[in-house]
Coordinates of C-alpha atoms in Angstrom, one line a residue:
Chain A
X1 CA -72.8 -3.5 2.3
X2 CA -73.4 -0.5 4.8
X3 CA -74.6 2.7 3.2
X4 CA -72.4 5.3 2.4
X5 CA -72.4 9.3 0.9
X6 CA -70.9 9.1 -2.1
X7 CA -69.1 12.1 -3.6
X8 CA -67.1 12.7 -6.4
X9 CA -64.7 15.8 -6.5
X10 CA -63.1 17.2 -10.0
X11 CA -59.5 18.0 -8.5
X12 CA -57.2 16.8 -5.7
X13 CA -57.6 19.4 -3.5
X14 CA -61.4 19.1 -3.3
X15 CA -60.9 15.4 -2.9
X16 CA -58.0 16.0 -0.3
X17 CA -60.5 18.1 1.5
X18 CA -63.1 16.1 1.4
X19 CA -60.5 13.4 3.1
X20 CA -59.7 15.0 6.1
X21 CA -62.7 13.8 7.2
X22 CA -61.8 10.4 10.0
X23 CA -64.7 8.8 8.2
X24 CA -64.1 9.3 4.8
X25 CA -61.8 7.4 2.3
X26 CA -61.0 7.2 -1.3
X27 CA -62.3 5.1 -4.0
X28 CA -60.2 4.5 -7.1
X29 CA -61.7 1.9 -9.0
X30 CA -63.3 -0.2 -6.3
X31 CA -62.0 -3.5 -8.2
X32 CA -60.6 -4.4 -4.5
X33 CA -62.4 -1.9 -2.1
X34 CA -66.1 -2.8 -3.4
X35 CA -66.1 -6.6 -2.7
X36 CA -64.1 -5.6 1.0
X37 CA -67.2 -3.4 1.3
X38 CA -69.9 -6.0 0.2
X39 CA -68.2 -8.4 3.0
X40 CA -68.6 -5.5 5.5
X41 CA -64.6 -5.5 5.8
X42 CA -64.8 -1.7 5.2
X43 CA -68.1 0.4 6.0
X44 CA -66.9 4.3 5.5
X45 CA -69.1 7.2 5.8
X46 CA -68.4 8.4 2.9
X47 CA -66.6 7.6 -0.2
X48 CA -64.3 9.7 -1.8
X49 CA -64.4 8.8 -5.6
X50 CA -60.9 10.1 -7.7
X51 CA -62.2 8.7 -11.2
X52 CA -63.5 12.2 -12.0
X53 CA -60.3 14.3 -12.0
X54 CA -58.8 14.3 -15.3
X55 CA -55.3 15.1 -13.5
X56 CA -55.1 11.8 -12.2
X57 CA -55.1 9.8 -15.5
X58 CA -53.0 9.0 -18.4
X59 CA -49.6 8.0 -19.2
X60 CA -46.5 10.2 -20.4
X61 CA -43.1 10.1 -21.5
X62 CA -40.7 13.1 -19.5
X63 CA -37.7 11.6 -21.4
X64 CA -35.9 9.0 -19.1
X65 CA -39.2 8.4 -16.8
X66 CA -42.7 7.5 -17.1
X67 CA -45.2 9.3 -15.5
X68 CA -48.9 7.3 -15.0
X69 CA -51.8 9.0 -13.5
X70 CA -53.0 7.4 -10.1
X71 CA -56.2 6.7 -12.0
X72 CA -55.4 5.4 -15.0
X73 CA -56.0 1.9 -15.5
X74 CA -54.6 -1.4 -16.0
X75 CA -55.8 -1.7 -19.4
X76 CA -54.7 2.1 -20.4
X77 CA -51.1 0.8 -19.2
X78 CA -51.4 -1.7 -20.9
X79 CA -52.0 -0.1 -24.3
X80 CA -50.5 3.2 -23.4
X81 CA -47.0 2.1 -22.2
X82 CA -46.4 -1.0 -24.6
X83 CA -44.4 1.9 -26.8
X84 CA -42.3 3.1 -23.6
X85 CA -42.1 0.6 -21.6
X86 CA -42.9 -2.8 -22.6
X87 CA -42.0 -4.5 -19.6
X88 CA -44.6 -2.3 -17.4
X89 CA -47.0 -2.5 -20.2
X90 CA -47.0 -6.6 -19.9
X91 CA -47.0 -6.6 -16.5
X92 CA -50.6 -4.2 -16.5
X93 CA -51.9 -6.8 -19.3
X94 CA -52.2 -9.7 -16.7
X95 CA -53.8 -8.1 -13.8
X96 CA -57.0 -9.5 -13.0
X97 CA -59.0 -10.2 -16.6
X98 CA -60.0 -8.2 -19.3
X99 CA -63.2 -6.5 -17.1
X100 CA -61.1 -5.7 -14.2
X101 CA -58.3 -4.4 -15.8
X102 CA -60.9 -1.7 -17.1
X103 CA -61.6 -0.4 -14.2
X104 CA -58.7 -1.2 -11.8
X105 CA -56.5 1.6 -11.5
X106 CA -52.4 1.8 -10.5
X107 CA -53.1 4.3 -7.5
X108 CA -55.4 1.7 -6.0
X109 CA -53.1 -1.4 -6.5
X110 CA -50.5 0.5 -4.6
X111 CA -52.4 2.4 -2.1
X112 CA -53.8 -0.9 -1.5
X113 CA -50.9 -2.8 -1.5
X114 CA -52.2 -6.4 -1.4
X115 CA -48.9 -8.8 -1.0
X116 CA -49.6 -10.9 -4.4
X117 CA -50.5 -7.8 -6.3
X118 CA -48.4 -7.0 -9.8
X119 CA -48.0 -3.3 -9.1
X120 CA -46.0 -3.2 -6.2
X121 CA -43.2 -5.5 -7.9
X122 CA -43.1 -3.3 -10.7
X123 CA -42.6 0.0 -8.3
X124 CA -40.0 -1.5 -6.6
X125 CA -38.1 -3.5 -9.4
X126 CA -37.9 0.0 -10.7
X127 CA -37.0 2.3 -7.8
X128 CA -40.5 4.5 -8.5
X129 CA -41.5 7.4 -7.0
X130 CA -44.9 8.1 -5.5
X131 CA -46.4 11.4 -5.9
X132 CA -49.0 12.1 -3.4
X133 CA -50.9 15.4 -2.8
X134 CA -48.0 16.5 -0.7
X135 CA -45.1 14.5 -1.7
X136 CA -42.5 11.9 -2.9
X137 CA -42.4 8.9 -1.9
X138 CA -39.5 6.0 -3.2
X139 CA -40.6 3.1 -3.2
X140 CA -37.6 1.3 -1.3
X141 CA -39.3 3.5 1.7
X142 CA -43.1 3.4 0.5
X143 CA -44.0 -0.3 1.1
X144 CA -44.0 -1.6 4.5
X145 CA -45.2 -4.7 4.8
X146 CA -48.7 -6.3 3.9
X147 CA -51.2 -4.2 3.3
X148 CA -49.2 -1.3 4.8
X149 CA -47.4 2.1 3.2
X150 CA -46.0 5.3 4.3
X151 CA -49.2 6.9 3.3
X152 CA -50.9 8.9 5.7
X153 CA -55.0 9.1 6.8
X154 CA -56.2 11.3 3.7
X155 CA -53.2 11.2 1.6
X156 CA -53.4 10.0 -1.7
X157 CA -51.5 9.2 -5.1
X158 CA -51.6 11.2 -7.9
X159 CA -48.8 9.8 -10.1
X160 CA -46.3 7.3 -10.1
X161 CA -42.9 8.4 -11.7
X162 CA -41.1 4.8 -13.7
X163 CA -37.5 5.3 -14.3
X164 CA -37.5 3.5 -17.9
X165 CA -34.9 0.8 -17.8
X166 CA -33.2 -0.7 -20.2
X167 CA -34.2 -3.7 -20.2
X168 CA -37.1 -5.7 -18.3
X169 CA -39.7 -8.4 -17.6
X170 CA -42.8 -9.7 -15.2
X171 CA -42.5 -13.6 -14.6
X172 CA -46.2 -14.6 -12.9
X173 CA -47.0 -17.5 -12.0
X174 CA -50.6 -17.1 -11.4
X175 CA -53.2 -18.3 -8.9
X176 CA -55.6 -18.9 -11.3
X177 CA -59.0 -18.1 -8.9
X178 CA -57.7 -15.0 -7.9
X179 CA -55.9 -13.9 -10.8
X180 CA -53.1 -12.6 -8.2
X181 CA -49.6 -13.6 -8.4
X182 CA -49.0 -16.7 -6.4
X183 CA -45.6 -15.6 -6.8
X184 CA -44.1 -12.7 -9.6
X185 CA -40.5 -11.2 -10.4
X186 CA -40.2 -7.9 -12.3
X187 CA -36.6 -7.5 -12.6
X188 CA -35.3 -4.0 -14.3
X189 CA -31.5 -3.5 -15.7
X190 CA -30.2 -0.3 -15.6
X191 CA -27.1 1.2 -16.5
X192 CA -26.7 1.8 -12.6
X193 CA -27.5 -2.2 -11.8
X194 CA -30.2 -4.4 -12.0
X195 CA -33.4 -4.4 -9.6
X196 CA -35.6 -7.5 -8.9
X197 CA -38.7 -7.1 -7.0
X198 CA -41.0 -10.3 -6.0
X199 CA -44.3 -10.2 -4.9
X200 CA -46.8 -12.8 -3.8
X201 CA -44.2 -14.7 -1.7
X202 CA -43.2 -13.1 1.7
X203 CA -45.8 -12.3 4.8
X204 CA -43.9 -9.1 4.7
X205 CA -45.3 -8.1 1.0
X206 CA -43.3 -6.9 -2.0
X207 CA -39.0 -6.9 -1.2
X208 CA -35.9 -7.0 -3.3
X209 CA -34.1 -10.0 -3.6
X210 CA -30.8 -8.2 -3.1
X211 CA -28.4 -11.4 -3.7
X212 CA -30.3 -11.9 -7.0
X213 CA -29.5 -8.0 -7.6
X214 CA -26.0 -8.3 -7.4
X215 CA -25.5 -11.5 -9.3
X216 CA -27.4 -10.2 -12.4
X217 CA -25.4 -7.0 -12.1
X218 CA -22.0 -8.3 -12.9
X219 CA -23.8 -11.3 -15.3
X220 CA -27.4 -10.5 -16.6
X221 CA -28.5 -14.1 -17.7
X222 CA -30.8 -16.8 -16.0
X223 CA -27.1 -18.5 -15.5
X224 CA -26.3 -16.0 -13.0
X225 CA -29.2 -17.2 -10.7
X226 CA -28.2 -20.7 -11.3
X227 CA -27.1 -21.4 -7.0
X228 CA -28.8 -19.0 -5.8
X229 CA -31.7 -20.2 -3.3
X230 CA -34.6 -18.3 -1.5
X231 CA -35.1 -18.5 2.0
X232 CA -38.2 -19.9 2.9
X233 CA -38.4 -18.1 6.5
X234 CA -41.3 -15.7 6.6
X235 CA -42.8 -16.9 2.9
X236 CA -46.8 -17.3 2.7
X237 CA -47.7 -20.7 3.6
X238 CA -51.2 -21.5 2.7
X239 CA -53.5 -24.0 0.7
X240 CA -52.0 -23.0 -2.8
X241 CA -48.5 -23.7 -2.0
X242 CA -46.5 -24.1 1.2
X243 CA -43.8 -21.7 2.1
X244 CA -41.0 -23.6 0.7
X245 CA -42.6 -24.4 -3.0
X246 CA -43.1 -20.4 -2.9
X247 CA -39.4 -19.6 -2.3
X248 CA -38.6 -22.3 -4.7
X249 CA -40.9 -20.3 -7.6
X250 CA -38.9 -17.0 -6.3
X251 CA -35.9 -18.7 -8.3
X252 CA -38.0 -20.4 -11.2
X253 CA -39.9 -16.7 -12.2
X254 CA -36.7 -14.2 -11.7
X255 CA -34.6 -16.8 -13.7
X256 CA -38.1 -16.5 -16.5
X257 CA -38.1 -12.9 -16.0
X258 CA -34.0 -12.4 -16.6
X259 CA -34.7 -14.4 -19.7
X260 CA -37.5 -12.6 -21.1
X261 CA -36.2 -9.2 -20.8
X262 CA -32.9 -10.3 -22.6
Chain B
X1 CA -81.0 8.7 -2.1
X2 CA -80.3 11.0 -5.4
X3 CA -80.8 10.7 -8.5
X4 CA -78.6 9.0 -11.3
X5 CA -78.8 9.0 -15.4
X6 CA -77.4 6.9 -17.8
X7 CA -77.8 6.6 -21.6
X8 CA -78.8 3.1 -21.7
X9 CA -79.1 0.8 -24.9
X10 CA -79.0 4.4 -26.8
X11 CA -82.0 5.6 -24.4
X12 CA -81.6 8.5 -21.0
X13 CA -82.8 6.2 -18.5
X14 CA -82.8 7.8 -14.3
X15 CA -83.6 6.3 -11.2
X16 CA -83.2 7.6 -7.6
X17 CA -80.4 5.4 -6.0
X18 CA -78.5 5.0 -2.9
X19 CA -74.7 5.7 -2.5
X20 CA -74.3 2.0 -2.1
X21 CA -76.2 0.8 -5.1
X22 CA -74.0 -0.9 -7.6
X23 CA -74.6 -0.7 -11.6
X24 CA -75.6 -4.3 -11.5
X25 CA -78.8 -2.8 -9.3
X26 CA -79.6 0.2 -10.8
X27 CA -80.1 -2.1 -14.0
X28 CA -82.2 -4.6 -12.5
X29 CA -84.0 -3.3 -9.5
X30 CA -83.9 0.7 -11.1
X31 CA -84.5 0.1 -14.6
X32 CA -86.2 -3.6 -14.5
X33 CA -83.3 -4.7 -16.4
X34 CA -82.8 -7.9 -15.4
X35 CA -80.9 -9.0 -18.7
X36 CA -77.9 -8.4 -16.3
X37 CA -77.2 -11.5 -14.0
X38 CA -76.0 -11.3 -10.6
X39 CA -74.0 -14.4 -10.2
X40 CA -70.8 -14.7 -7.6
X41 CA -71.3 -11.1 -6.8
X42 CA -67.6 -11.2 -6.1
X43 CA -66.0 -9.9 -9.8
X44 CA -65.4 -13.1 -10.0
X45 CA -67.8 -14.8 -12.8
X46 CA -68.4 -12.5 -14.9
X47 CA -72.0 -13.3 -15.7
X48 CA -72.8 -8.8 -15.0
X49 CA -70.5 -7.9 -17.8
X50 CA -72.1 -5.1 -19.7
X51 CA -70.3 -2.3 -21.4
X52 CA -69.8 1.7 -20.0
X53 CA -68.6 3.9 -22.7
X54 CA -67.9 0.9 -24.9
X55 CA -65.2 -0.9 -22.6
X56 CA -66.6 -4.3 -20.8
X57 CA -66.7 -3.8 -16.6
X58 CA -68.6 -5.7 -13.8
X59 CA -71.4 -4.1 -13.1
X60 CA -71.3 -5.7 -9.9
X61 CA -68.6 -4.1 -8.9
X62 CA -69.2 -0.3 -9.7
X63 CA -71.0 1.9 -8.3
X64 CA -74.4 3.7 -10.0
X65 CA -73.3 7.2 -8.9
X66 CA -69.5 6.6 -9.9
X67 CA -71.1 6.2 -13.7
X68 CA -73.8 8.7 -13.4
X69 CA -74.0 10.4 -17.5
X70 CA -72.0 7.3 -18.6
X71 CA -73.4 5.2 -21.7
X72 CA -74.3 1.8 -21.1
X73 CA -75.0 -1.3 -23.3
X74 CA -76.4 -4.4 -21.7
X75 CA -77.9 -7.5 -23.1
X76 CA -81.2 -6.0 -24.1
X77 CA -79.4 -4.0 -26.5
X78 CA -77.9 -6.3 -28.7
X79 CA -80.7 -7.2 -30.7
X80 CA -81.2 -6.0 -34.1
X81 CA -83.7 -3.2 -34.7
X82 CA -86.2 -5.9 -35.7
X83 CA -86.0 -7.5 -32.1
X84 CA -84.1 -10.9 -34.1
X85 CA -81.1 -12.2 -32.4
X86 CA -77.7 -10.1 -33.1
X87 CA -74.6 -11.9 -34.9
X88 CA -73.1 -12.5 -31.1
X89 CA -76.7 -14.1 -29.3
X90 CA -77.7 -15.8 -33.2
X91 CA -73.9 -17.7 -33.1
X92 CA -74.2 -18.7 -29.2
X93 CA -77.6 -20.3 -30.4
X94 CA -76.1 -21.8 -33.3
X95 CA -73.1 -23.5 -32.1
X96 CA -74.9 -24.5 -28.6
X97 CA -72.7 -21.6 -26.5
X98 CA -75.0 -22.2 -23.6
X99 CA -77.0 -24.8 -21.6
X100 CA -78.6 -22.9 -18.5
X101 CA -78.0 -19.7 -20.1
X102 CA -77.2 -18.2 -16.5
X103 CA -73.4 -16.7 -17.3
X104 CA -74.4 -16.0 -21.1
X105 CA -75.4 -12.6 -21.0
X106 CA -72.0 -11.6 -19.6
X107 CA -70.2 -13.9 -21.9
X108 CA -72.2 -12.0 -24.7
X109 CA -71.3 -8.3 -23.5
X110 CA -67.6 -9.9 -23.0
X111 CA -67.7 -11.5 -26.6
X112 CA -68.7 -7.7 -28.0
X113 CA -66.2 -5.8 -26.4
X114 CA -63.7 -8.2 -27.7
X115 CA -64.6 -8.4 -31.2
X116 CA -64.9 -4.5 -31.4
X117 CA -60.9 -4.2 -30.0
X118 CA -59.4 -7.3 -32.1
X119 CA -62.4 -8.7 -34.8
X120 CA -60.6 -11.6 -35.8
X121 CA -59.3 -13.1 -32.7
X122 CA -57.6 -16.5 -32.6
X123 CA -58.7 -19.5 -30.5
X124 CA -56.0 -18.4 -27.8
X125 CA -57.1 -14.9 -27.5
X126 CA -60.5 -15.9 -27.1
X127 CA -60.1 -18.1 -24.3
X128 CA -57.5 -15.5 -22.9
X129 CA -60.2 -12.9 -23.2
X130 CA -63.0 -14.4 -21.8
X131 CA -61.0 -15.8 -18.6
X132 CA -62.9 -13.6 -16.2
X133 CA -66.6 -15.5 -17.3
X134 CA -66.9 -18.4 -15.9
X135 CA -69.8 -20.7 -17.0
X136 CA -70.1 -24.1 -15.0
X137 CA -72.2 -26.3 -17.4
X138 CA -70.6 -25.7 -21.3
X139 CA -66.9 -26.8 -20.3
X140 CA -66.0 -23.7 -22.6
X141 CA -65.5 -25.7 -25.6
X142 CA -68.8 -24.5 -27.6
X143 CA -68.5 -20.7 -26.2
X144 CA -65.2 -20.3 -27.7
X145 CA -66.8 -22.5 -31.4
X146 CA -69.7 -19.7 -30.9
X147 CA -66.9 -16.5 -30.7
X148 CA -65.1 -17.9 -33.5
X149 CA -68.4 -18.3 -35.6
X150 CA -69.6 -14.7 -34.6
X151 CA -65.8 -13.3 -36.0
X152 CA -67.0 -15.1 -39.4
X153 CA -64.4 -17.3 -38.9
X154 CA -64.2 -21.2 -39.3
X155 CA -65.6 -22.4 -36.0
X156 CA -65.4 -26.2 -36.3
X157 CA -61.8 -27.3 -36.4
X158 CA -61.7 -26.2 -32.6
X159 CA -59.2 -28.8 -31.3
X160 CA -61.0 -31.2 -28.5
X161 CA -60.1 -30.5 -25.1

């Protein structure tokens, strides 16, 4: 790994300042950026770390919607929400293993936006909303595609705002090397409709399976998915499963999903 | 280079470090800790697990200034005051929880943090716990006998594999 300066600001706006620097970028907790380092993927001049603002972590209820910290991590979501929101709760609980999750963080995940990450389904299956250091951002319009978000050079996530559903699950079905989804469903019901977000499938990241949306709308059972099929255009094709045994699991883990939120 | 301190095995322990140098290095080549193993250096095996304020990381994969003031236990400070083997390290010994001994150190931080959040954990939870240490000559079988025995529960009805 290439050197670096290493700072660490107590408060957004120091950080934020820090980051208008071209050669500077954030550090959350490193569980994806330090190994991308080590393998001289990444090389910045300096690193911007955003584990010392106290702002940016924990998890609390403002009564319909959950609010997590952009540093907080897996495993705090994974205690700290299994009161509010079980479904999110569960879905933190299988990130990685018991060492990452303690120092893996949400902001990362999403900022980082790998295309078999958890987070990402969980944000969209839920509508979420970003908070950066200078705005909102849904989640229907913050993911765009692998590895790629509406965030701009030197903006970062503070919070991420859950609408609470009534109802919900995360089906994985995991690569076990990597720990990452070869392919999840978190699917969210709502008073409003039902949300079903898959990751680890499509080239293009996180989407919303929008025919599974509508059929669990008017009949929220496994049933309901029963002839629906996945198109396998643009699914991840690679030595853990070809693109069709991938849109085939899309079916398998929303049905598993629909099932165990009930 | 600047300088960083940690409360290590209950002692204030500094060294002058680079902005690159990872807790995994600041315990070995820093502080001549080399208790810690360096295995995949990917956060993949495990075999660097030591604990930072009580909760079990890779300390391959953090960085010594990002923990600077944190308290850190490793596998030198698991021993009882009289330097004998602590209830984890005396049950891997007894139930033959290690061959080459190479991953054990992590799987002995792992085993700690474990115990301290759930102290009587069953078989599944063990295994489910300790899925980011890898060890590549036990076959798991007499790790998880070892975790079991360290709990103070009954370690030998273990179903075979």
């Amino acid at each position: 790994m290439y050197n670096f300066d290493f700072v660490k600001p107590g408060s957004v706006a120091d950080a934020v300042a820090v980051l208008a620097d071209d050669d500077a970028q954030p550090l959350s907790g490193g569980q994806t950026l330090i190994p991308s380092m080590k393998a001289r993927l990444n090389a910045p001049g300096t690193l911007v770390s955003l584990t010392g603002i106290p702002d940016l972590v924990g998890v609390c209820r403002e009564s319909d919607t959950l609010v997590i910290g952009a540093a907080t991590t897996h495993a705090q979501v994974a205690r700290d929400a299994a009161g509010d929101f079980p479904g999110l709760a569960a879905l933190a609980g299988q990130i990685g293993d018991p060492a990452v999750r303690n120092r893996g963080t949400i902001g990362g995940s999403l900022a980082n936006n790998d295309p078999s990450a958890c987070y990402p389904a969980a944000a969209l299956g839920t509508g979420a909303t970003i908070v950066t250091d200078r705005r909102e951002i849904g989640a229907d319009d913050y993911f765009q595609g692998m590895f790629a978000t509406a965030l701009e050079e030197g903006e970062i996530i503070t919070s991420v705002r859950f609408p609470i559903p009534q109802a919900s699950a995360y089906a994985k079905f995991v690569q076990p090397a990597s720990r990452f989804a070869l392919t999840a469903a978190f699917v969210a019901r709502y008073a409003s409709g039902v949300r079903v977000a898959i990751t680890g499938a499509s080239e293009n990241g996180v989407f919303r399976w929008a025919e599974a949306e509508a059929a669990l709308s008017s009949n929220f059972s496994a049933d309901a998915l029963a002839s629906l099929g996945c198109s396998p255009h643009e699914m991840i094709a690679d030595l853990h499963g070809t693109a069709a045994y991938r849109a085939h699991l899309v079916g398998v883990m929303t049905r598993r999903a629909v099932t165990a939120a009930g | 280079m600047s300088k960083v301190t940690m409360t290590v095995n209950g002692r204030e322990r500094s060294a002058e470090v680079e902005g690159r140098t990872l807790l995994s290095g600041f315990l070995r080549e820093g502080l001549e800790l080399t208790g810690t193993h360096v295995g995949c250096d990917t956060s993949q095996c495990g075999a660097c697990v030591v604990l930072v304020n009580g909760q079990a990381i890779k300390s391959c994969t953090a960085f010594a200034h990002d923990l600077d003031g944190a308290e850190v236990t490793t596998i030198e400070g698991v021993a009882n005051a009289d330097g004998s083997l602590g209830r984890i390290q005396q049950a891997f010994k007894d139930y033959h929880g290690l061959q080459c001994g190479f991953c054990t150190p992590g799987m002995v931080m792992s085993t700690a943090a474990l115990l301290a959040e759930n102290p009587k954990p069953s078989e599944e939870e063990v295994r489910h716990y300790l899925e980011g240490n890898i060890c590549r000559c036990t076959g798991y079988q007499n790790i998880v006998r070892a975790v079991m025995a360290a709990s103070g529960q009954e370690a030998g009805a273990l179903a075979a594999e």
